[in-house]
PDB file of C-alpha atoms in Angstrom:
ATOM      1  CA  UNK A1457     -59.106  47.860 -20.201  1.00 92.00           C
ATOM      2  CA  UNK A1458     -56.739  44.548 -19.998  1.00 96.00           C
ATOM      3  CA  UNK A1459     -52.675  45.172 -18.559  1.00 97.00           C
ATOM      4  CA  UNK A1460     -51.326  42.900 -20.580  1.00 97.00           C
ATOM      5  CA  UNK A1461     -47.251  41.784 -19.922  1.00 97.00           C
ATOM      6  CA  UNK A1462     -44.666  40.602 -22.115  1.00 95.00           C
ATOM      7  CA  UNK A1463     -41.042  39.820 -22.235  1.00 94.00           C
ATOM      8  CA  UNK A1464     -38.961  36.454 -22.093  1.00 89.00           C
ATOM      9  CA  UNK A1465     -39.450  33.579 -20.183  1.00 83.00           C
ATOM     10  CA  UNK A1466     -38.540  33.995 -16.615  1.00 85.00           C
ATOM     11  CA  UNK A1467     -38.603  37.878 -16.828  1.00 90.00           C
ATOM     12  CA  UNK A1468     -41.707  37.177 -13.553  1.00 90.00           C
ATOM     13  CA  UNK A1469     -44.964  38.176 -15.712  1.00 94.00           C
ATOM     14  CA  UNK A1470     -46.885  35.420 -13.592  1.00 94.00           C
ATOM     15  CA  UNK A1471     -46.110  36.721 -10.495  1.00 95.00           C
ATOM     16  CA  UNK A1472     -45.707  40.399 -10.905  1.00 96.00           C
ATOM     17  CA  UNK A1473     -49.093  39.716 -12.578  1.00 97.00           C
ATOM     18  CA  UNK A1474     -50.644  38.548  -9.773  1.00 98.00           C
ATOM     19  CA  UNK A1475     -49.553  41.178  -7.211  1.00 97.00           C
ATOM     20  CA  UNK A1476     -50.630  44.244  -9.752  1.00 97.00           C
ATOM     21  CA  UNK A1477     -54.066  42.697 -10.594  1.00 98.00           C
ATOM     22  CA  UNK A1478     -54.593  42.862  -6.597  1.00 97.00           C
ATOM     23  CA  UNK A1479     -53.324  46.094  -6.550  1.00 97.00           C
ATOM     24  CA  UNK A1480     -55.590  47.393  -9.565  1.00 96.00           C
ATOM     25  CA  UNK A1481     -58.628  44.698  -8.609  1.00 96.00           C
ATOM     26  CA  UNK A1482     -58.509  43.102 -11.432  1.00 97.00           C
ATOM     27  CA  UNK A1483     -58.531  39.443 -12.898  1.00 98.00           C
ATOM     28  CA  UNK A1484     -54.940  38.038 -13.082  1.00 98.00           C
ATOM     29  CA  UNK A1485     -54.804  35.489 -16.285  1.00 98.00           C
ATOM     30  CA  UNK A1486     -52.018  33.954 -17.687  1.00 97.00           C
ATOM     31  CA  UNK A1487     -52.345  32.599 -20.629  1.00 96.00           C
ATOM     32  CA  UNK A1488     -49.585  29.417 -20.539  1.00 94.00           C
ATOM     33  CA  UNK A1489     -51.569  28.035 -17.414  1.00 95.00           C
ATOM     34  CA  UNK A1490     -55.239  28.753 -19.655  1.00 96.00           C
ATOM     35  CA  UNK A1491     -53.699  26.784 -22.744  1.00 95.00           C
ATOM     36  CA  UNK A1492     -52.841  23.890 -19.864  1.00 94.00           C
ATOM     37  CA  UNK A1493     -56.401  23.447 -18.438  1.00 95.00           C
ATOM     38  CA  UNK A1494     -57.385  23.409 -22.151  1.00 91.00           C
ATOM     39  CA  UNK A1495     -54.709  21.021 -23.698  1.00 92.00           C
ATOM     40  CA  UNK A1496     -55.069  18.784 -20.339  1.00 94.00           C
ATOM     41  CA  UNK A1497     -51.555  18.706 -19.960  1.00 91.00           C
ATOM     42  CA  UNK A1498     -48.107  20.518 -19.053  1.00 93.00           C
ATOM     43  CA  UNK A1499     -46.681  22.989 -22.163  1.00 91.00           C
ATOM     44  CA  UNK A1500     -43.434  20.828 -21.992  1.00 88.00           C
ATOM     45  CA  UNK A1501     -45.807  18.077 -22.811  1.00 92.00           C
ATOM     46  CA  UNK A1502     -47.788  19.316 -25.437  1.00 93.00           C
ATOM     47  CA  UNK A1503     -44.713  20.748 -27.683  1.00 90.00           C
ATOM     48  CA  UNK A1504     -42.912  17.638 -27.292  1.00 90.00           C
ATOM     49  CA  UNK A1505     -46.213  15.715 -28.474  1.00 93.00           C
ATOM     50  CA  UNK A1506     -47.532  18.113 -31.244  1.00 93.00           C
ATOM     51  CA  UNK A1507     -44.543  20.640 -31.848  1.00 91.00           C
ATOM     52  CA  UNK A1508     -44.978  24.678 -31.697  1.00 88.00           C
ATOM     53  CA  UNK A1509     -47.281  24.899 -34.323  1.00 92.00           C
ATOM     54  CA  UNK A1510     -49.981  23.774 -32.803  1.00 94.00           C
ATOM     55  CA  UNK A1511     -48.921  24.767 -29.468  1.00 93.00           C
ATOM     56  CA  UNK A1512     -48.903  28.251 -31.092  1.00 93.00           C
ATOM     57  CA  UNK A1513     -52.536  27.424 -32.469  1.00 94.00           C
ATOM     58  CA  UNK A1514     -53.741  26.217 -28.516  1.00 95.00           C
ATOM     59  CA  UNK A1515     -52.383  30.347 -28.129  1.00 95.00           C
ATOM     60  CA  UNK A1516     -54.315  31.928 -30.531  1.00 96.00           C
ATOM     61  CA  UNK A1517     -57.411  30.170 -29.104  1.00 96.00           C
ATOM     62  CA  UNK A1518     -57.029  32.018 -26.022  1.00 96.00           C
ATOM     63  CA  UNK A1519     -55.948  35.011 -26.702  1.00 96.00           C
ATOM     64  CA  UNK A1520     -59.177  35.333 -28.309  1.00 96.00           C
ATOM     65  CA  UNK A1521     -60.884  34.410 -24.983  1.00 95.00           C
ATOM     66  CA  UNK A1522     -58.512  36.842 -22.764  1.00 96.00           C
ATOM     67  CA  UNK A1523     -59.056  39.355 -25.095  1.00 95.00           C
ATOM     68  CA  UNK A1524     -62.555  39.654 -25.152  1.00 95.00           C
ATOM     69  CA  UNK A1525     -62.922  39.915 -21.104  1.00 96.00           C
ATOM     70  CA  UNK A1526     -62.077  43.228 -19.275  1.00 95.00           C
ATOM     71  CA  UNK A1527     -60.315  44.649 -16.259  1.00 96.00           C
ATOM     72  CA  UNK A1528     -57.404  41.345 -16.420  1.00 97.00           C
ATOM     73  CA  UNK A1529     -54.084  41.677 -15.362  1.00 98.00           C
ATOM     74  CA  UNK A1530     -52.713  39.330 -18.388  1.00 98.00           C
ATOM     75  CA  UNK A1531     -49.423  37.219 -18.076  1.00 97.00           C
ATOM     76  CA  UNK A1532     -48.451  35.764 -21.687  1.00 96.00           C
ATOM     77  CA  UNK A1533     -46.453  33.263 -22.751  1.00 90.00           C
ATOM     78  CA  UNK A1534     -42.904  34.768 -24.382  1.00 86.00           C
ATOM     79  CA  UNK A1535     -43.679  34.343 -27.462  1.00 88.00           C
ATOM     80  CA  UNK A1536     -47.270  35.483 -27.645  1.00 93.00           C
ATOM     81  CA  UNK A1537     -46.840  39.037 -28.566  1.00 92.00           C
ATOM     82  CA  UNK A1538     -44.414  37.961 -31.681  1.00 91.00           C
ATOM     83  CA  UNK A1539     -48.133  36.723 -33.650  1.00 92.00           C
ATOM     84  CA  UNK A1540     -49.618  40.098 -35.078  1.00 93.00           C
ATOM     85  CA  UNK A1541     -52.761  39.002 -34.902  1.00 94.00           C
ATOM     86  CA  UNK A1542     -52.454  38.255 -31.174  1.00 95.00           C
ATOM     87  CA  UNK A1543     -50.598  41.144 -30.720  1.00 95.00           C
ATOM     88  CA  UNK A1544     -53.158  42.965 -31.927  1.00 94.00           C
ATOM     89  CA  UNK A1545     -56.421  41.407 -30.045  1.00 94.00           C
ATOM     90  CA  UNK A1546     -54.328  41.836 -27.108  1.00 94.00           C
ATOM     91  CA  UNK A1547     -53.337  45.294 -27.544  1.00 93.00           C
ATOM     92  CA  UNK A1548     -56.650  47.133 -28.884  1.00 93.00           C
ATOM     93  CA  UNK A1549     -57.814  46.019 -25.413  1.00 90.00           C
ATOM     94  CA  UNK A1550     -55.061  46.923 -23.251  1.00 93.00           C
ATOM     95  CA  UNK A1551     -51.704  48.649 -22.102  1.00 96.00           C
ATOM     96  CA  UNK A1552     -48.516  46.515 -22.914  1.00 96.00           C
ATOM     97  CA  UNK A1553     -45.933  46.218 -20.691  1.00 97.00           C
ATOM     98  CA  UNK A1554     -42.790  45.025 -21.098  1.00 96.00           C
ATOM     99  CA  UNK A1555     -40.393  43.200 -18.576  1.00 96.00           C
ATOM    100  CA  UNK A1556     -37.040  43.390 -19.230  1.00 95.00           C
ATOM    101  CA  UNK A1557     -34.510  41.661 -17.664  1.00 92.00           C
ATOM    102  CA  UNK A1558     -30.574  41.215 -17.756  1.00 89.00           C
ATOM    103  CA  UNK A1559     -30.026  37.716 -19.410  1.00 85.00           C
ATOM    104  CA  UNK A1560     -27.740  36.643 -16.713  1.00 82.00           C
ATOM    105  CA  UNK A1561     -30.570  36.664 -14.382  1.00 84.00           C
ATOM    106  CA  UNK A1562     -33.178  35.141 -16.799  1.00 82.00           C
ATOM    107  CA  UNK A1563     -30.984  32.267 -17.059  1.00 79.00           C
ATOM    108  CA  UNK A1564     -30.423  31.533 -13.391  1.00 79.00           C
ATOM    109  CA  UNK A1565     -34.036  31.635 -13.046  1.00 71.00           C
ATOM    110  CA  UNK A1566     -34.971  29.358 -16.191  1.00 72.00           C
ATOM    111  CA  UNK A1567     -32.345  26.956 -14.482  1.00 67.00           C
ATOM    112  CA  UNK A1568     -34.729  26.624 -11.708  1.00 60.00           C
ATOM    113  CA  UNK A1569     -37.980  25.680 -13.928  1.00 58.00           C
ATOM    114  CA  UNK A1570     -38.840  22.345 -15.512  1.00 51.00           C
ATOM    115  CA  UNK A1571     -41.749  23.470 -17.439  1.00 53.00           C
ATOM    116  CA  UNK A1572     -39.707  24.926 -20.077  1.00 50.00           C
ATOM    117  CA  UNK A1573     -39.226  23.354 -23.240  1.00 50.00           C
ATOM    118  CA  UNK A1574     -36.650  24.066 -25.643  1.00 45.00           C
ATOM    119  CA  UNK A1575     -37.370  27.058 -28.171  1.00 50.00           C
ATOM    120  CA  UNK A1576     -35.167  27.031 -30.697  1.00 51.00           C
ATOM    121  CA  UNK A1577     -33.351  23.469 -30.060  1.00 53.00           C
ATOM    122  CA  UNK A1578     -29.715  24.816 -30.607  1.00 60.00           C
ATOM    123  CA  UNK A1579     -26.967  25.304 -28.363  1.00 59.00           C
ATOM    124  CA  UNK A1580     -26.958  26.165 -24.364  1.00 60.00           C
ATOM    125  CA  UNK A1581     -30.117  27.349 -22.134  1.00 62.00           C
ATOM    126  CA  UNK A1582     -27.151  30.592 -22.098  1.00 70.00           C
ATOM    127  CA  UNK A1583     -26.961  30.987 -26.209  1.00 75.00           C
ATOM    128  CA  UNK A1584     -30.720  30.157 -26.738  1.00 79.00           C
ATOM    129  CA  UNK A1585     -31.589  32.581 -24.293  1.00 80.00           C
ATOM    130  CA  UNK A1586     -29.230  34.987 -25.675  1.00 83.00           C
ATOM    131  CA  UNK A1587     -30.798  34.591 -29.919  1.00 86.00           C
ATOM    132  CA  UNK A1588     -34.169  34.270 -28.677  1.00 85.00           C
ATOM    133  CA  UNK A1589     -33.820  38.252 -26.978  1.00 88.00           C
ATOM    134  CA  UNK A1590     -32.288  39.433 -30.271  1.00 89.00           C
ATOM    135  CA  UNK A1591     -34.498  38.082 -32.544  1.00 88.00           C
ATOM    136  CA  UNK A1592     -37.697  39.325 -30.423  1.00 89.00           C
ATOM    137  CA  UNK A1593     -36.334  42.254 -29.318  1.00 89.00           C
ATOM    138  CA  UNK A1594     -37.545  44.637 -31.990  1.00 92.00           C
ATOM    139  CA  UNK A1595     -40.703  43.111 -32.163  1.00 92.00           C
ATOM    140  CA  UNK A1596     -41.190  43.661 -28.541  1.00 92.00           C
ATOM    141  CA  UNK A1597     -40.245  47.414 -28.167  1.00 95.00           C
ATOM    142  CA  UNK A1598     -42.723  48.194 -30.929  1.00 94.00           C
ATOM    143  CA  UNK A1599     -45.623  46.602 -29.427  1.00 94.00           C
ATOM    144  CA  UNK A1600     -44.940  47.669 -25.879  1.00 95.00           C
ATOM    145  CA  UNK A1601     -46.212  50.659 -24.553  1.00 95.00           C
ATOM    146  CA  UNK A1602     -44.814  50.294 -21.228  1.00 95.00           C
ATOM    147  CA  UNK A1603     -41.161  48.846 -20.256  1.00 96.00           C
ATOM    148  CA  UNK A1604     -40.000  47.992 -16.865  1.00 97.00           C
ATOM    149  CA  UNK A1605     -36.982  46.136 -15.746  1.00 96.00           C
ATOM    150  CA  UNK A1606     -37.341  43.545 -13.242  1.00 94.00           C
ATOM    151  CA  UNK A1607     -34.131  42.596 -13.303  1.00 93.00           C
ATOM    152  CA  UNK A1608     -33.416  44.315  -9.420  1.00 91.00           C
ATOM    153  CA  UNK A1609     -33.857  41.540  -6.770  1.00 88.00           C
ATOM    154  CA  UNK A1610     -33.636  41.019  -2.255  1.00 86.00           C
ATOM    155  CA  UNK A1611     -33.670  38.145  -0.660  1.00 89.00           C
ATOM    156  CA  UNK A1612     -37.761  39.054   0.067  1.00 92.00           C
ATOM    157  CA  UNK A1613     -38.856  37.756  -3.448  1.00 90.00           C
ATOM    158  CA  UNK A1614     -42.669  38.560  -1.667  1.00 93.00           C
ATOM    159  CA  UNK A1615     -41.441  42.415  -1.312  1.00 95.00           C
ATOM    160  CA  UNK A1616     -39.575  42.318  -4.531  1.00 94.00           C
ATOM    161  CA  UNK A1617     -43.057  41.510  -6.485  1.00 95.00           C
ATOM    162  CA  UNK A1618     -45.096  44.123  -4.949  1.00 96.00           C
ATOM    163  CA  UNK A1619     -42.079  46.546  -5.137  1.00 96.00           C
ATOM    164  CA  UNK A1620     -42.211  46.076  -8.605  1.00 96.00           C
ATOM    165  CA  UNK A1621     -46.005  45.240  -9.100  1.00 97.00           C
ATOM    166  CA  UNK A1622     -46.783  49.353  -7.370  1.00 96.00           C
ATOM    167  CA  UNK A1623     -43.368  50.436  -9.847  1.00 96.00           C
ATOM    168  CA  UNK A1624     -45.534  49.413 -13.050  1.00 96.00           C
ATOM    169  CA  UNK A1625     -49.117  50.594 -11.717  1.00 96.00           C
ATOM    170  CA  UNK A1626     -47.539  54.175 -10.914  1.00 95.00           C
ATOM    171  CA  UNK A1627     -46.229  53.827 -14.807  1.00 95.00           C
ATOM    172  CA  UNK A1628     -49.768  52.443 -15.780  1.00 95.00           C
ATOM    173  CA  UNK A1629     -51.370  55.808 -14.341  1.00 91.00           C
ATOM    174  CA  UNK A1630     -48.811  57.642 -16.197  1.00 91.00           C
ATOM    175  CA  UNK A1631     -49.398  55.973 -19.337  1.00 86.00           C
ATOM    176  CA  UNK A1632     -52.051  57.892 -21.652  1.00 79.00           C
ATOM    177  CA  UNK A1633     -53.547  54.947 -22.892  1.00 77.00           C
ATOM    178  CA  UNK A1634     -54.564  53.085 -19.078  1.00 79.00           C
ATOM    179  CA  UNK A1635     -57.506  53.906 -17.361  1.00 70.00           C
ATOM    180  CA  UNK A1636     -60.321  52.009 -15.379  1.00 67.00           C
ATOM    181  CA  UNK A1637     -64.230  52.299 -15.407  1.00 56.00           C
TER     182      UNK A1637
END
C-alpha cells in the first residue's frame, strides 16, 4: 500500500510527503526529483531541451518503478495523475490524496521557485495557474480518494507540515481503502 499525493504545483506534496511517510514509516518518493537523477538534469532543463512530451515519457518510466515498490509516501509531479495509465499504476497500489489549495497562495509560493517551467506558455504565472486548475480539476476529483486543503499556513512552516502531515494520516485511517501490513 503506496499514499500517493496530487494536486498543483506548489500545493506542498514534497514536503507534506516527507513528514507523513515518517509518521506512517514509510519510503517518501517524489517522482520530479526520480525523473532528475534519471534525466541528469533539472526539469526546467529537460522541457526546455526536449519539450513535455518526452518529459511526460521520463514520467511514465517511473511511475512504473514507484508503482511497483510498497509502503511509499509518493509526491508526483502536477500533472502526473492527468495520464490514465499512470493514474492507474499509481492508484491500484495506493490511496490518492489530493492537496488543494487557494490559487492566491499557490502563486505566492510558485513565485518563490525557479525550477518551474512554464506549462501552458500563455499569459501570467496568475492566469496559467488559474486554466491549468480548471482544466485538471475534474480529472483530479475523480481520481482522488482523499482531499485535503493545505492552503492554512503560521509562520512555523516546520509545525504547519506535520500539522497537516497527522491531518491526512487521521483521514488515511479513515479511508476504507488504506491500510498497512
Amino acid at each position: 500500500m503506496n499514499v500517493i499525493l496530487a494536486g498543483l504545483r506548489g500545493t506542498g506534496k514534497s514536503g507534506v510527503g516527507k513528514a507523513l511517510a515518517q509518521r506512517l514509516d514509510f519510503t517518501f518518493v517524489d517522482t520530479d526529483t526520480r525523473i532528475e537523477e534519471s534525466a541528469g538534469y533539472r526539469i526546467a532543463e529537460i522541457v526546455t531541451q526536449h519539450g513535455w512530451e518526452y518529459f511526460r515519457t521520463l514520467e511514465r518510466q517511473v511511475v512504473i518503478q514507484v508503482a511497483a515498490a510498497d509502503r511509499q509516501v509518493v509526491a508526483t509531479g502536477g500533472g502526473t495523475l492527468i495520464d490514465e495509465e499512470n493514474a492507474q499504476l499509481l492508484k491500484t497500489r495506493g490511496v490518492v490524496v489530493l492537496l488543494l489549495c487557494e490559487l492566491s497562495i499557490l502563486q505566492r509560493r510558485i513565485a518563490l521557485g525557479s525550477n518551474r517551467p512554464s506549462l501552458t506558455g500563455q499569459g501570467t504565472a496568475e492566469t496559467e495557474m488559474a486554466q491549468v486548475w480548471e482544466a485538471r480539476r475534474a480529472r483530479y476529483y475523480a481520481v482522488a480518494d482523499v482531499t485535503y486543503d493545505v492552503s492554512a499556513e503560521s509562520t512555523n512552516m516546520l509545525e504547519d507540515l506535520e500539522r497537516k502531515a497527522a491531518a491526512i494520516e487521521g483521514l488515511l485511517y479513515q479511508s476504507s481503502r488504506f491500510y498497512t501490513r
